[in-house]
Every structure is written in C-alpha cells, then in structure tokens.
Amino acid sequence: MRTLEVPNLMAAVSIDKQRDIANYINNKINFDSSCNFQMLFRGTSKCQSDYLPINIFILDENGYLIWGNSRMIKTLNETEDSLIGRHVSYWGEDKWNACEKILCEGNEEVLEEVGIDQRIYLTNKTSIKEKIDKKIIRGVLGISLDITEQKKFILSKNFL
C-alpha cells in the first residue's frame, strides 16, 4: 500500500489560527468613522500576510473589495488594480448573500467553498467593527485556506 504525503496546512492555519489572524488585524487597526480603508491597505502587497499559506481579503460595508493580499490576487489570476473596487457579487450572488448576512448580523461564518480556480477553500469571514462603537460594522475580513489536497487525501483514504 502506497502512502500519500499531504502537506499539513490545516495544522499550520487552523480555524483558531485564522481567528487569531482576523483578531490581530482587526485589533491592530483603529477603525473609526473617518477610517479610509483604501488608504490603509493599498500598497501593502509585501506585508507578512503574503508569506502565509492563506488568502486574505477585506470588503467594505457595501461589499466592494478594498484590499487583498498578493496570494489572493494571484489565486484569482488578477492584478491589484483590476480587483480593488470590484463587488463581491462578481464571483457569484451567493458570495454577496453570505457577506451581506455578516454585515447585517455581525456574525462570523466558516464554510467550505469552491473557488473560481475550482479548488476547495476553507473560508472564515468575520465582521470588522468600529473600535469605539462595536455595533457599527465597517466591513468583512475574510481568510481562506486551500484545502484541496486534504480533501483529495480524505477521499482517497475513504476509497481504500
């Protein structure tokens, strides 16, 4: 019997770790009513998030993409200029519906989804709230991890 070696990315970036990253980003930035997301994130393509095996994106309160790390931009086979300002519904009405729910309710959502590259992603989306008034939601922070190889491994293991 042949053993498959699968990189253990899930251990490296678990749901708890994704939450830690989301909380870190959320807490490091002083989101107040005068916050200009585009000025805050534009031009940060070489930050530490680019070296993690995850895609990170931020949507404003209307569902428009205002920032994505370089890994996410590469995954979508786009450029930063072509992505920034695009509405999340561009990738499917279901994506907008999920984000709209987070924007309205302020809850976190963790789900598996198929990307436009036909790979499987475990995505954690959480609301970004104002620092002073936590009831005001300013956007959505999303962190996704490609779990395609893990899913293939599980399927092949179940098949054997």
C-alpha positions as a LaTeX table, in Angstrom:
\begin{tabular}{lrrr}
\hline
Residue & $x$ (\AA) & $y$ (\AA) & $z$ (\AA) \\
\hline
Met1 & 0.00 & 0.00 & 0.00 \\
Arg2 & 1.32 & 3.41 & $-1.01$ \\
Thr3 & 1.35 & 6.26 & 1.48 \\
Leu4 & 0.35 & 9.69 & 0.28 \\
Glu5 & 2.20 & 12.62 & 1.75 \\
Val6 & $-0.03$ & 15.62 & 2.13 \\
Pro7 & 1.22 & 18.93 & 3.46 \\
Asn8 & $-0.39$ & 19.56 & 6.80 \\
Leu9 & $-1.59$ & 23.10 & 6.13 \\
Met10 & $-4.62$ & 22.59 & 8.32 \\
Ala11 & $-2.38$ & 22.26 & 11.36 \\
Ala12 & $-0.45$ & 25.34 & 10.29 \\
Val13 & $-3.53$ & 27.51 & 9.80 \\
Ser14 & $-6.40$ & 26.03 & 11.77 \\
Ile15 & $-9.73$ & 27.76 & 12.28 \\
Asp16 & $-8.43$ & 29.00 & 15.64 \\
Lys17 & $-5.32$ & 30.38 & 13.95 \\
Gln18 & $-7.48$ & 32.03 & 11.28 \\
Arg19 & $-9.50$ & 33.65 & 14.08 \\
Asp20 & $-6.27$ & 34.78 & 15.75 \\
Ile21 & $-5.11$ & 36.36 & 12.49 \\
Ala22 & $-8.50$ & 38.03 & 11.97 \\
Asn23 & $-8.49$ & 39.36 & 15.54 \\
Tyr24 & $-4.92$ & 40.57 & 15.19 \\
Ile25 & $-5.72$ & 42.50 & 12.01 \\
Asn26 & $-8.98$ & 43.79 & 13.48 \\
Asn27 & $-7.31$ & 44.98 & 16.70 \\
Lys28 & $-4.19$ & 46.49 & 15.13 \\
Ile29 & $-6.14$ & 48.93 & 13.04 \\
Asn30 & $-8.06$ & 51.75 & 14.64 \\
Phe31 & $-11.34$ & 51.60 & 12.73 \\
Asp32 & $-13.25$ & 54.76 & 13.36 \\
Ser33 & $-15.81$ & 56.60 & 11.28 \\
Ser34 & $-13.10$ & 58.58 & 9.47 \\
Cys35 & $-11.16$ & 55.45 & 8.52 \\
Asn36 & $-10.29$ & 55.26 & 4.83 \\
Phe37 & $-9.82$ & 51.56 & 4.10 \\
Gln38 & $-8.28$ & 52.05 & 0.68 \\
Met39 & $-5.59$ & 54.38 & 2.00 \\
Leu40 & $-4.98$ & 52.00 & 4.88 \\
Phe41 & $-4.41$ & 48.87 & 2.78 \\
Arg42 & $-3.48$ & 49.95 & $-0.72$ \\
Gly43 & 0.18 & 49.36 & $-1.46$ \\
Thr44 & 0.70 & 46.79 & 1.29 \\
Ser45 & 1.30 & 43.91 & $-1.10$ \\
Lys46 & 4.53 & 42.88 & 0.60 \\
Cys47 & 3.31 & 42.51 & 4.17 \\
Gln48 & 3.73 & 39.47 & 6.37 \\
Ser49 & 0.39 & 38.05 & 5.26 \\
Asp50 & 1.90 & 37.32 & 1.84 \\
Tyr51 & 4.14 & 34.66 & 3.35 \\
Leu52 & 1.30 & 32.73 & 4.98 \\
Pro53 & $-0.42$ & 29.93 & 3.02 \\
Ile54 & $-3.73$ & 31.81 & 3.10 \\
Asn55 & $-5.72$ & 34.31 & 1.09 \\
Ile56 & $-6.80$ & 37.43 & 2.98 \\
Phe57 & $-9.32$ & 39.98 & 1.75 \\
Ile58 & $-11.28$ & 42.92 & 3.09 \\
Leu59 & $-14.64$ & 44.14 & 1.82 \\
Asp60 & $-16.21$ & 47.46 & 2.73 \\
Glu61 & $-19.72$ & 47.75 & 4.19 \\
Asn62 & $-21.19$ & 47.74 & 0.66 \\
Gly63 & $-19.46$ & 44.54 & $-0.44$ \\
Tyr64 & $-16.67$ & 46.08 & $-2.51$ \\
Leu65 & $-13.18$ & 44.61 & $-2.33$ \\
Ile66 & $-10.84$ & 47.18 & $-0.83$ \\
Trp67 & $-7.80$ & 45.01 & $-0.14$ \\
Gly68 & $-6.41$ & 41.56 & $-0.75$ \\
Asn69 & $-3.01$ & 40.09 & $-0.03$ \\
Ser70 & $-0.83$ & 39.19 & $-3.01$ \\
Arg71 & $-1.59$ & 35.47 & $-2.61$ \\
Met72 & $-5.31$ & 36.16 & $-3.07$ \\
Ile73 & $-4.68$ & 38.36 & $-6.09$ \\
Lys74 & $-2.52$ & 35.62 & $-7.63$ \\
Thr75 & $-5.15$ & 32.94 & $-6.84$ \\
Leu76 & $-7.75$ & 34.97 & $-8.73$ \\
Asn77 & $-5.27$ & 35.50 & $-11.60$ \\
Glu78 & $-5.84$ & 39.25 & $-11.45$ \\
Thr79 & $-3.92$ & 42.43 & $-10.72$ \\
Glu80 & $-4.46$ & 44.61 & $-7.68$ \\
Asp81 & $-5.78$ & 47.44 & $-9.87$ \\
Ser82 & $-8.32$ & 45.18 & $-11.58$ \\
Leu83 & $-9.57$ & 43.72 & $-8.29$ \\
Ile84 & $-9.83$ & 46.69 & $-5.96$ \\
Gly85 & $-13.30$ & 48.17 & $-6.14$ \\
Arg86 & $-14.93$ & 45.06 & $-7.60$ \\
His87 & $-18.16$ & 43.97 & $-5.90$ \\
Val88 & $-18.10$ & 40.51 & $-4.29$ \\
Ser89 & $-21.17$ & 39.52 & $-6.36$ \\
Tyr90 & $-18.83$ & 39.42 & $-9.37$ \\
Trp91 & $-17.82$ & 35.96 & $-8.12$ \\
Gly92 & $-21.42$ & 34.88 & $-7.54$ \\
Glu93 & $-24.57$ & 36.17 & $-5.92$ \\
Asp94 & $-24.12$ & 33.56 & $-3.16$ \\
Lys95 & $-20.84$ & 35.27 & $-2.15$ \\
Trp96 & $-22.64$ & 38.59 & $-1.76$ \\
Asn97 & $-25.53$ & 36.98 & 0.15 \\
Ala98 & $-23.08$ & 35.42 & 2.63 \\
Cys99 & $-21.24$ & 38.72 & 3.13 \\
Glu100 & $-24.47$ & 40.69 & 3.40 \\
Lys101 & $-25.56$ & 38.37 & 6.22 \\
Ile102 & $-22.29$ & 39.03 & 8.07 \\
Leu103 & $-22.66$ & 42.78 & 7.51 \\
Cys104 & $-26.23$ & 42.75 & 8.87 \\
Glu105 & $-25.77$ & 40.36 & 11.79 \\
Gly106 & $-22.11$ & 40.88 & 12.67 \\
Asn107 & $-21.52$ & 37.15 & 13.00 \\
Glu108 & $-18.61$ & 35.01 & 11.91 \\
Glu109 & $-19.05$ & 32.38 & 9.21 \\
Val110 & $-16.81$ & 29.42 & 8.44 \\
Leu111 & $-17.52$ & 27.39 & 5.32 \\
Glu112 & $-16.02$ & 25.31 & 2.56 \\
Glu113 & $-16.37$ & 26.83 & $-0.87$ \\
Val114 & $-15.17$ & 26.14 & $-4.38$ \\
Gly115 & $-13.10$ & 28.99 & $-5.80$ \\
Ile116 & $-13.07$ & 30.23 & $-9.36$ \\
Asp117 & $-9.93$ & 28.13 & $-9.81$ \\
Gln118 & $-12.03$ & 25.04 & $-8.93$ \\
Arg119 & $-10.01$ & 24.44 & $-5.76$ \\
Ile120 & $-11.66$ & 23.93 & $-2.37$ \\
Tyr121 & $-11.18$ & 26.59 & 0.28 \\
Leu122 & $-11.98$ & 26.71 & 3.97 \\
Thr123 & $-13.04$ & 30.32 & 4.44 \\
Asn124 & $-13.53$ & 32.27 & 7.64 \\
Lys125 & $-15.42$ & 35.56 & 7.25 \\
Thr126 & $-15.93$ & 37.93 & 10.15 \\
Ser127 & $-17.26$ & 41.44 & 10.56 \\
Ile128 & $-14.95$ & 44.40 & 11.07 \\
Lys129 & $-16.43$ & 46.64 & 13.72 \\
Glu130 & $-15.64$ & 50.18 & 14.77 \\
Lys131 & $-13.28$ & 50.39 & 17.68 \\
Ile132 & $-15.41$ & 52.85 & 19.67 \\
Asp133 & $-18.92$ & 51.69 & 18.79 \\
Lys134 & $-18.82$ & 47.91 & 18.29 \\
Lys135 & $-22.38$ & 47.98 & 16.92 \\
Ile136 & $-21.21$ & 49.70 & 13.74 \\
Ile137 & $-19.93$ & 47.24 & 11.14 \\
Arg138 & $-17.43$ & 48.72 & 8.68 \\
Gly139 & $-16.72$ & 45.68 & 6.51 \\
Val140 & $-15.85$ & 41.99 & 6.24 \\
Leu141 & $-12.49$ & 40.36 & 6.80 \\
Gly142 & $-12.05$ & 37.05 & 5.01 \\
Ile143 & $-9.32$ & 34.47 & 5.40 \\
Ser144 & $-9.30$ & 31.37 & 3.22 \\
Leu145 & $-7.09$ & 28.31 & 3.10 \\
Asp146 & $-6.76$ & 25.98 & 0.12 \\
Ile147 & $-7.76$ & 22.53 & 1.43 \\
Thr148 & $-7.98$ & 20.78 & $-1.95$ \\
Glu149 & $-5.12$ & 18.38 & $-1.25$ \\
Gln150 & $-6.51$ & 17.48 & 2.17 \\
Lys151 & $-9.93$ & 16.78 & 0.64 \\
Lys152 & $-8.33$ & 14.58 & $-2.05$ \\
Phe153 & $-6.38$ & 12.74 & 0.64 \\
Ile154 & $-9.52$ & 12.10 & 2.68 \\
Leu155 & $-11.40$ & 10.91 & $-0.40$ \\
Ser156 & $-8.58$ & 8.56 & $-1.43$ \\
Lys157 & $-8.30$ & 7.27 & 2.15 \\
Asn158 & $-12.05$ & 6.58 & 2.25 \\
Phe159 & $-11.84$ & 4.89 & $-1.14$ \\
Leu160 & $-9.15$ & 2.46 & 0.04 \\
\hline
\end{tabular}
